[in-house]
JSON list of C-alpha atoms in Angstrom, two decimals:
[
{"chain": "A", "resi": 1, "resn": "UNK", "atom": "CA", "xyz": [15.29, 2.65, 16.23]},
{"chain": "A", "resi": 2, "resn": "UNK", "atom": "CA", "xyz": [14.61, 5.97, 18.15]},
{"chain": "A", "resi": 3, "resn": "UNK", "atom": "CA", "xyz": [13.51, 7.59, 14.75]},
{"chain": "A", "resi": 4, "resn": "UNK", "atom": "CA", "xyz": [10.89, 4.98, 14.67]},
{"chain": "A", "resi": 5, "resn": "UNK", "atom": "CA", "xyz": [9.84, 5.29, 17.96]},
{"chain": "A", "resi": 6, "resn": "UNK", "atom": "CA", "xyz": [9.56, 9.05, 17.95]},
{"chain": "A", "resi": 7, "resn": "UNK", "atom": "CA", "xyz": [7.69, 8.80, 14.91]},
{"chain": "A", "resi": 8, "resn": "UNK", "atom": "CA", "xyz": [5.06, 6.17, 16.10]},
{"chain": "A", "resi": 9, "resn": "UNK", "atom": "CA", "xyz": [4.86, 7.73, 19.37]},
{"chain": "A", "resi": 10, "resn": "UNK", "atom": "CA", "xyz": [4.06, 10.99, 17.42]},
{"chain": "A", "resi": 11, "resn": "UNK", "atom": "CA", "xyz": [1.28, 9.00, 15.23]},
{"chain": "A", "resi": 12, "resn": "UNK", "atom": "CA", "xyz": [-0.21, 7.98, 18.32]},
{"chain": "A", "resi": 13, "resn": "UNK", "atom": "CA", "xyz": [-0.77, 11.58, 19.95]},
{"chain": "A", "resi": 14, "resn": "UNK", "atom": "CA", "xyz": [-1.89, 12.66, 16.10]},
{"chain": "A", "resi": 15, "resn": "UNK", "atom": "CA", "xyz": [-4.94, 9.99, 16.04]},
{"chain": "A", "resi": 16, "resn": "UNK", "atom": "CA", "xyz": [-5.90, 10.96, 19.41]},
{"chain": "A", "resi": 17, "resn": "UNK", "atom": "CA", "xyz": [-6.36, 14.52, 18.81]},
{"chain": "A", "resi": 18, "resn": "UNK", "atom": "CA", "xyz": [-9.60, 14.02, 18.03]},
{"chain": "A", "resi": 19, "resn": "UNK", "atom": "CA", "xyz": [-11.55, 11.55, 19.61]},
{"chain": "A", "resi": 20, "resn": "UNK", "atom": "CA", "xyz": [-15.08, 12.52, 18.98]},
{"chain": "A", "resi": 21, "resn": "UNK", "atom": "CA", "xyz": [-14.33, 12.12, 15.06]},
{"chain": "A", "resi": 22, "resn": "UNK", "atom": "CA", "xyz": [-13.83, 8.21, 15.89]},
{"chain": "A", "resi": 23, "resn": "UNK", "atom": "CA", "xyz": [-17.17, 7.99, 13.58]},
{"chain": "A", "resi": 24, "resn": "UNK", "atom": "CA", "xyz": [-16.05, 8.27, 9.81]},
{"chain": "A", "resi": 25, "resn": "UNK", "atom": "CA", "xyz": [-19.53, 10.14, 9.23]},
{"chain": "A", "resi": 26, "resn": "UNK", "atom": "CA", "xyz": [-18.79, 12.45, 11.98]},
{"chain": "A", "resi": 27, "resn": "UNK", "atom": "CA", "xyz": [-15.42, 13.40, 10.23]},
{"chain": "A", "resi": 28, "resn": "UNK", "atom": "CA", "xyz": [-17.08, 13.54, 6.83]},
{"chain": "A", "resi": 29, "resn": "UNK", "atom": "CA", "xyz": [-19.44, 15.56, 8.05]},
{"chain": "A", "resi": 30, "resn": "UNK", "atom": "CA", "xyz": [-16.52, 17.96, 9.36]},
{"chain": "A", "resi": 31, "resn": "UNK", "atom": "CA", "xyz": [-14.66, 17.60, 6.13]},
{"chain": "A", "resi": 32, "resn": "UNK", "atom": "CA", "xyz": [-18.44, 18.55, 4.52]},
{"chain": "A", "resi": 33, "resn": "UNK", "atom": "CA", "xyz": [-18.88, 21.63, 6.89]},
{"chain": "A", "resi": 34, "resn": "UNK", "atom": "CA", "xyz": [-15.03, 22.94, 5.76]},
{"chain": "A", "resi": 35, "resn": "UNK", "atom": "CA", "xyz": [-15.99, 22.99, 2.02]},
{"chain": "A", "resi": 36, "resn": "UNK", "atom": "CA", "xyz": [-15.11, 19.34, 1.22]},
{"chain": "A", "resi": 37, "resn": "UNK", "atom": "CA", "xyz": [-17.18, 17.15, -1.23]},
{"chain": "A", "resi": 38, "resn": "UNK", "atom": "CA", "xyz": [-17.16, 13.31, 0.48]},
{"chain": "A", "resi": 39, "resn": "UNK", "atom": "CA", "xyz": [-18.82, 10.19, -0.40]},
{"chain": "A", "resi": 40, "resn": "UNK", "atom": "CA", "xyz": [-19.00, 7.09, 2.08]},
{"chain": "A", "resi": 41, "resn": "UNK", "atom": "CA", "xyz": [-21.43, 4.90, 0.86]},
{"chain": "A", "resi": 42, "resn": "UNK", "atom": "CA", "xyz": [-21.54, 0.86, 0.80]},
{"chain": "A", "resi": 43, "resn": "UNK", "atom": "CA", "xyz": [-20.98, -0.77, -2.17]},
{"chain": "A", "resi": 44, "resn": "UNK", "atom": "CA", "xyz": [-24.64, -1.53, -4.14]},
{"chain": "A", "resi": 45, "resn": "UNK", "atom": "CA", "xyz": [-24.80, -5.66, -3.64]},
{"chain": "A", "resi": 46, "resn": "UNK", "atom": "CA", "xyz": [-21.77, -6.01, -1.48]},
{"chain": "A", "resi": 47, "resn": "UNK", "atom": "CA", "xyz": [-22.83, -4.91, 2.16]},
{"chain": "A", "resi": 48, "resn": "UNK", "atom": "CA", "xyz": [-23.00, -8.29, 3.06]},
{"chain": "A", "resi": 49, "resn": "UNK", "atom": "CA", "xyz": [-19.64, -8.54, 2.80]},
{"chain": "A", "resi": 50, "resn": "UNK", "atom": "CA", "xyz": [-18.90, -4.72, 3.98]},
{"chain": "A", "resi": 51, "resn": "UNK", "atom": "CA", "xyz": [-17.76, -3.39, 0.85]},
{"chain": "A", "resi": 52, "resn": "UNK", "atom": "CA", "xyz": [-17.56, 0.40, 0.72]},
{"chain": "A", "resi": 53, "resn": "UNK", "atom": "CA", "xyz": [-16.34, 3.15, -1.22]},
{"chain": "A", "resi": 54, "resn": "UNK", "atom": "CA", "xyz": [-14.76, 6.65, 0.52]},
{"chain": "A", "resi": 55, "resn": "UNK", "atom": "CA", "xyz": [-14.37, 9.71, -2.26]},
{"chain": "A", "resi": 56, "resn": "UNK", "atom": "CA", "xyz": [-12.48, 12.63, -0.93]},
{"chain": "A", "resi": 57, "resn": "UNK", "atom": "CA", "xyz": [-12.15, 16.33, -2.78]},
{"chain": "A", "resi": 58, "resn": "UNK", "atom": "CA", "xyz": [-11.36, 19.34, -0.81]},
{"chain": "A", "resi": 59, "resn": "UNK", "atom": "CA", "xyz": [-12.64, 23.01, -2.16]},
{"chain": "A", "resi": 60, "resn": "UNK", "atom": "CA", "xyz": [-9.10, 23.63, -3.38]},
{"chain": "A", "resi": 61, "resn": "UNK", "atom": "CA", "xyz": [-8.55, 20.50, -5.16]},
{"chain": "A", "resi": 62, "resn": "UNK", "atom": "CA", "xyz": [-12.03, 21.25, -7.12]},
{"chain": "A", "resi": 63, "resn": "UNK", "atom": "CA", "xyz": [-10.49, 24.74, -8.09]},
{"chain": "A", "resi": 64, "resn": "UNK", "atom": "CA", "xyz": [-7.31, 22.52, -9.30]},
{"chain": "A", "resi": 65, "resn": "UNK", "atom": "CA", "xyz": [-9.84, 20.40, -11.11]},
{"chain": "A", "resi": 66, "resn": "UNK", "atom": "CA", "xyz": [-11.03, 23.25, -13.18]},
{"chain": "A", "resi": 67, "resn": "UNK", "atom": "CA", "xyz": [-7.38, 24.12, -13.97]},
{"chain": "A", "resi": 68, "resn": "UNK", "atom": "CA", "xyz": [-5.58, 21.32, -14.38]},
{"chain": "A", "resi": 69, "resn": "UNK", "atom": "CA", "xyz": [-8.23, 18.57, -14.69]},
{"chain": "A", "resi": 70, "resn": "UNK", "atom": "CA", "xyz": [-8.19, 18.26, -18.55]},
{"chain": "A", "resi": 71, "resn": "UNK", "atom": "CA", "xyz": [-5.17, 15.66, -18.65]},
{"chain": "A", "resi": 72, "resn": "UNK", "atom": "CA", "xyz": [-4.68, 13.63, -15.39]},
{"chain": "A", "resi": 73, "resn": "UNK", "atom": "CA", "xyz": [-3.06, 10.70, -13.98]},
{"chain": "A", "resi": 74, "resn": "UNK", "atom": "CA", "xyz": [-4.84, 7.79, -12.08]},
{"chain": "A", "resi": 75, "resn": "UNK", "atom": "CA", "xyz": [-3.16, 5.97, -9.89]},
{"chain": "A", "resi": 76, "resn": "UNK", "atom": "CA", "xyz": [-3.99, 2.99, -7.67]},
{"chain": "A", "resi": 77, "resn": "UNK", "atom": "CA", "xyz": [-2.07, 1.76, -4.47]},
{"chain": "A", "resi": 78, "resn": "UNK", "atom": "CA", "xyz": [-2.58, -1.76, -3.16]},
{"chain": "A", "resi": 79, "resn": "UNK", "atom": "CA", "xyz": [-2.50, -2.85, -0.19]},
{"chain": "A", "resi": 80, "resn": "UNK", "atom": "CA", "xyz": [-2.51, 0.75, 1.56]},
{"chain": "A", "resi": 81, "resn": "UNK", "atom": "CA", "xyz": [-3.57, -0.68, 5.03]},
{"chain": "A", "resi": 82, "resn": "UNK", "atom": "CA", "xyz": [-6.36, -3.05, 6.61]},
{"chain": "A", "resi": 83, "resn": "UNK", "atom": "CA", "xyz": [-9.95, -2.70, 7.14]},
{"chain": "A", "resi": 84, "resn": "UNK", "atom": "CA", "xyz": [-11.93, -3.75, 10.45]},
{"chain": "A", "resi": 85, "resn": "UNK", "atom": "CA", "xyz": [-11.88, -7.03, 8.67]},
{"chain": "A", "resi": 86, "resn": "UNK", "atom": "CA", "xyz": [-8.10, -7.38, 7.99]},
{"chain": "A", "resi": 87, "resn": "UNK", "atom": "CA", "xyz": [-9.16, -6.99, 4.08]},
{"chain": "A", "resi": 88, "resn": "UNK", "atom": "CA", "xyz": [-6.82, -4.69, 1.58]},
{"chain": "A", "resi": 89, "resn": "UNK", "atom": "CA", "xyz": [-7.73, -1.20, 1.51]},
{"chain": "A", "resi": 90, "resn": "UNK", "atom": "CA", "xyz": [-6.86, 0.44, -1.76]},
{"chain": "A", "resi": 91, "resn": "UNK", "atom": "CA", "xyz": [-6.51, 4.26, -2.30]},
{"chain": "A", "resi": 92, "resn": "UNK", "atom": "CA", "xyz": [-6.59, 5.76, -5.57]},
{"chain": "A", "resi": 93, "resn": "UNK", "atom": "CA", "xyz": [-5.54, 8.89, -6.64]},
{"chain": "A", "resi": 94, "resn": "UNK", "atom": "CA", "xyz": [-6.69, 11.63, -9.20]},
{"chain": "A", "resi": 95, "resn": "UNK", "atom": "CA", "xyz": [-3.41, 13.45, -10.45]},
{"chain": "A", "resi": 96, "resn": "UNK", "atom": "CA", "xyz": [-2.20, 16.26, -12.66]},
{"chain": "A", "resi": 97, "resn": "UNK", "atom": "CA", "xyz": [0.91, 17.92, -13.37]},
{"chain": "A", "resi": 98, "resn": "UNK", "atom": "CA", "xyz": [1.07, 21.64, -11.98]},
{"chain": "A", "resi": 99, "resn": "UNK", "atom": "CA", "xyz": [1.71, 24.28, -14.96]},
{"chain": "A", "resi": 100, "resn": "UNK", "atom": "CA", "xyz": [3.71, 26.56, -12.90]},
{"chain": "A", "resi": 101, "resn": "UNK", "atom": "CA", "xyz": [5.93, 23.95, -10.75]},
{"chain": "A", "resi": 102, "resn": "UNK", "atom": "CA", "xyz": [6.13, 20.79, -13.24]},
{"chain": "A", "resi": 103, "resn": "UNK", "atom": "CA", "xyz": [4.79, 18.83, -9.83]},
{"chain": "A", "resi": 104, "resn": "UNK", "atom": "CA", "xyz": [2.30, 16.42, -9.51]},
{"chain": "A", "resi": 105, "resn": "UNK", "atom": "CA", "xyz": [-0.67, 17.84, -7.85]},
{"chain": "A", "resi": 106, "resn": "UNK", "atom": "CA", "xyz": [-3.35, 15.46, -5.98]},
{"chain": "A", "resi": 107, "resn": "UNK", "atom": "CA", "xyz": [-6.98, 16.22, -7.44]},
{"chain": "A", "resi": 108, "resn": "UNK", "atom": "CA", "xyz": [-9.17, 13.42, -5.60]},
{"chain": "A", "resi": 109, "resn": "UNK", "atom": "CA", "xyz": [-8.87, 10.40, -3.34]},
{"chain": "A", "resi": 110, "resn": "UNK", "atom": "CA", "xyz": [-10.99, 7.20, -3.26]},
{"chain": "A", "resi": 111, "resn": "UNK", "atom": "CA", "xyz": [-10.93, 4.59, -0.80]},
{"chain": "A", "resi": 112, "resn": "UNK", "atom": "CA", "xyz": [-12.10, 1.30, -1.40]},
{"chain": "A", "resi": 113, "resn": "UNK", "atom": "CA", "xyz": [-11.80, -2.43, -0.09]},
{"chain": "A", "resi": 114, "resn": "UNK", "atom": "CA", "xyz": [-13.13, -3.71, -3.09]},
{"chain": "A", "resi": 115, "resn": "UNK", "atom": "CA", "xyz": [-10.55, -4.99, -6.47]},
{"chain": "A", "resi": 116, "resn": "UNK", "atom": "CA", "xyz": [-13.33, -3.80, -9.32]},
{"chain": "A", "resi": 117, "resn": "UNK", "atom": "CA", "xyz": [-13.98, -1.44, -12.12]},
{"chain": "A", "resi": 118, "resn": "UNK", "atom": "CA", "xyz": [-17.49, -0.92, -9.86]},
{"chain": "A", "resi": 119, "resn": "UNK", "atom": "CA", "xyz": [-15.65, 1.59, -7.01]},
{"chain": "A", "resi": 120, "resn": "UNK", "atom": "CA", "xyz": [-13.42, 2.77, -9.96]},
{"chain": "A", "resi": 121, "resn": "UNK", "atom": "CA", "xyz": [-16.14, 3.60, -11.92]},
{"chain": "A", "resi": 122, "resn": "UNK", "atom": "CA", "xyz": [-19.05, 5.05, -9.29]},
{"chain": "A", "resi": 123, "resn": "UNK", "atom": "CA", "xyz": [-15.60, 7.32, -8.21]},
{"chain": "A", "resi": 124, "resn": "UNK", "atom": "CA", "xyz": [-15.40, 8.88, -11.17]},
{"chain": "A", "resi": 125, "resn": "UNK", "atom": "CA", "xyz": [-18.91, 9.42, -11.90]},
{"chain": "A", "resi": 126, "resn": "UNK", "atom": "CA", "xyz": [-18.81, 11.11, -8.76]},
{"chain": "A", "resi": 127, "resn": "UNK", "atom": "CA", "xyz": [-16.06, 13.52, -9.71]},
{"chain": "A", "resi": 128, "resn": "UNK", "atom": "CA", "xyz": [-17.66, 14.35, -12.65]},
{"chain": "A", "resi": 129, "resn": "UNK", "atom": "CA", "xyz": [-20.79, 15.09, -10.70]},
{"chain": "A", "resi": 130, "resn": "UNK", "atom": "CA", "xyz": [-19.51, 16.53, -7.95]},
{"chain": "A", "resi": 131, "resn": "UNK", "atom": "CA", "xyz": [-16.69, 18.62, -8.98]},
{"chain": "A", "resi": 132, "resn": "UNK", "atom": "CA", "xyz": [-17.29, 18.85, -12.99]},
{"chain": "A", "resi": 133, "resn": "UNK", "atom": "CA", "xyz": [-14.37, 16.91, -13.73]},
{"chain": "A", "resi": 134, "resn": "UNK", "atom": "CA", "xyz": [-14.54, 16.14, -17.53]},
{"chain": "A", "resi": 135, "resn": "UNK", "atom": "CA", "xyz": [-11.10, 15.12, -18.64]},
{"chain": "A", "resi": 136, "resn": "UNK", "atom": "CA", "xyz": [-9.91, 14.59, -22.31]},
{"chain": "A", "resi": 137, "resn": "UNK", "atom": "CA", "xyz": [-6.75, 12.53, -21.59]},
{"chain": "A", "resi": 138, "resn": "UNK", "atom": "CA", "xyz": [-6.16, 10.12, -18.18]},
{"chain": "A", "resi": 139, "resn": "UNK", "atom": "CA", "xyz": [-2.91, 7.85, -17.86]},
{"chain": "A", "resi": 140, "resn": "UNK", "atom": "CA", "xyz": [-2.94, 4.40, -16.38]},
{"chain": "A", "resi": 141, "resn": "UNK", "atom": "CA", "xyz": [-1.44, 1.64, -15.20]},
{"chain": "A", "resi": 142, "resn": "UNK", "atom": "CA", "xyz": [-1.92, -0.92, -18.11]},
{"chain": "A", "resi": 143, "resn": "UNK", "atom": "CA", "xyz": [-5.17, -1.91, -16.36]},
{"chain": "A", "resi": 144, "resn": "UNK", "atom": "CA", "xyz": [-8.17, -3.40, -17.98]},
{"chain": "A", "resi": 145, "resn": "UNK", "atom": "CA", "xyz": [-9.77, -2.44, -15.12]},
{"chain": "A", "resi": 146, "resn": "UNK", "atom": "CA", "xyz": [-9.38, 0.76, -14.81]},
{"chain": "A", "resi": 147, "resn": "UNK", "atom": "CA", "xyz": [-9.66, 1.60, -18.98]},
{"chain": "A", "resi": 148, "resn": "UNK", "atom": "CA", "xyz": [-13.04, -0.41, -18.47]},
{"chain": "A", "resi": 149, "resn": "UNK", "atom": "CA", "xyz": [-13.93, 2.28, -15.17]},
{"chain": "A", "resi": 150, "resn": "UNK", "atom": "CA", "xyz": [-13.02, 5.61, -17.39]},
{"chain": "A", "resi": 151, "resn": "UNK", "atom": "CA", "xyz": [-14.86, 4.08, -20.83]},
{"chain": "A", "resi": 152, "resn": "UNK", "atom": "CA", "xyz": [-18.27, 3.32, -18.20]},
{"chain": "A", "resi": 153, "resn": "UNK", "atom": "CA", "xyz": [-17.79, 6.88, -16.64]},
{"chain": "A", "resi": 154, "resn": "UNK", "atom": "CA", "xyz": [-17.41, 8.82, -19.80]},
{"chain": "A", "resi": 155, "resn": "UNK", "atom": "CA", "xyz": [-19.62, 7.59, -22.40]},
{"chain": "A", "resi": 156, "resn": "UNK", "atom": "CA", "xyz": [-20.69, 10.60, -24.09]},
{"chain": "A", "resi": 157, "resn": "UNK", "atom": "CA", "xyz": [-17.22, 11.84, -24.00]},
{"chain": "A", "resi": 158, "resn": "UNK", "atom": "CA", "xyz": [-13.90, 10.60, -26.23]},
{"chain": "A", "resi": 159, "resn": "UNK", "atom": "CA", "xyz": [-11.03, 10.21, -23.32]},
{"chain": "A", "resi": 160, "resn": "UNK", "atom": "CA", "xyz": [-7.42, 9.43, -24.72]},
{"chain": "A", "resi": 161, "resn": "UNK", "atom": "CA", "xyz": [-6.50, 6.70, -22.25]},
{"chain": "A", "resi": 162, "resn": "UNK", "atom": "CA", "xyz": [-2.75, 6.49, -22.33]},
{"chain": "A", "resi": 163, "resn": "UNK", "atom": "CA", "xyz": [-0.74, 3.67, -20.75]},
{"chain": "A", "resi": 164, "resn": "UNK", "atom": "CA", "xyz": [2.35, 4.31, -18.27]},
{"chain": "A", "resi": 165, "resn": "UNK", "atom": "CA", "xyz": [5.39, 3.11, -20.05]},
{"chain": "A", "resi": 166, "resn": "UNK", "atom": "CA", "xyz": [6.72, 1.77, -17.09]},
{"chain": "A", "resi": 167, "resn": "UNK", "atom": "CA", "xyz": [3.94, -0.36, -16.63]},
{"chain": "A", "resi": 168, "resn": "UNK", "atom": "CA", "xyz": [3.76, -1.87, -20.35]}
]
């Protein structure tokens, strides 16, 4: 128990080390000013019912992009935490194997409180956009979903989707 403690009491001093970034476009804008490419935007038909999408790329991941970004991984988490609403937050997560360690490497974040190919989708649009990410392979979960997001975010392009063995 005084693992846990120390550790939450250490989370707490952590999120209050910056109060005036309380604003998640203040802290974008931060992340922006440090060479980070961002997206918060609300989800086209769904602001009624507050649903957004949060991209995140820092310069170093685009410079992995370049390198590594031809076969990736993407990966979605349930569940990651709450919104203001008490909905599920999902995070998903652009990944590629490092040539020179054999680790994973992280390439791009999303945010989202919405279960759809949409945020999936507009996500990697982005990426390609934003930090020329043009893959030629991307494993899955076996996820309709998410094959249906790559095939509407790649059109011109033919992307091997593979499907995580565990998963099948």
């Amino acid at each position: 128990m005084d693992i846990y403690n120390a550790v939450r009491r250490k989370a707490n001093i952590d999120t209050r080390l910056a109060p005036q970034l309380n604003d998640i476009n203040k802290w974008l804008e931060k992340l922006c000013e440090a060479g980070w490419s961002t997206l918060y935007e609300p989800t086209p038909g769904e602001e009624i019912r507050d649903r957004f999408i949060l991209t995140l790329c820092s310069s170093w991941q685009k410079q992995l992009i370049a390198e590594y970004g031809d076969t990736v991984c993407l990966d979605s988490t349930h569940n990651t935490c709450c919104g203001n609403n008490d909905e599920k937050i999902f995070l998903s997560t652009i990944l590629a194997r490092d040539h020179v360690t054999g680790h994973g490497v992280r390439l791009a974040f999303m945010l989202t409180n919405q279960e759809s190919h949409y945020p999936l989708e507009h996500f990697l649009k982005w990426l390609r956009r934003a930090c020329q990410f043009t893959p030629n392979m991307i494993m899955i979960d076996f996820s309709n979903t998410e094959a249906l997001a790559i095939r509407k975010s790649f059109p011109n392009l033919i992307i091997h989707i593979s499907y995580c063995y565990w998963h099948l």
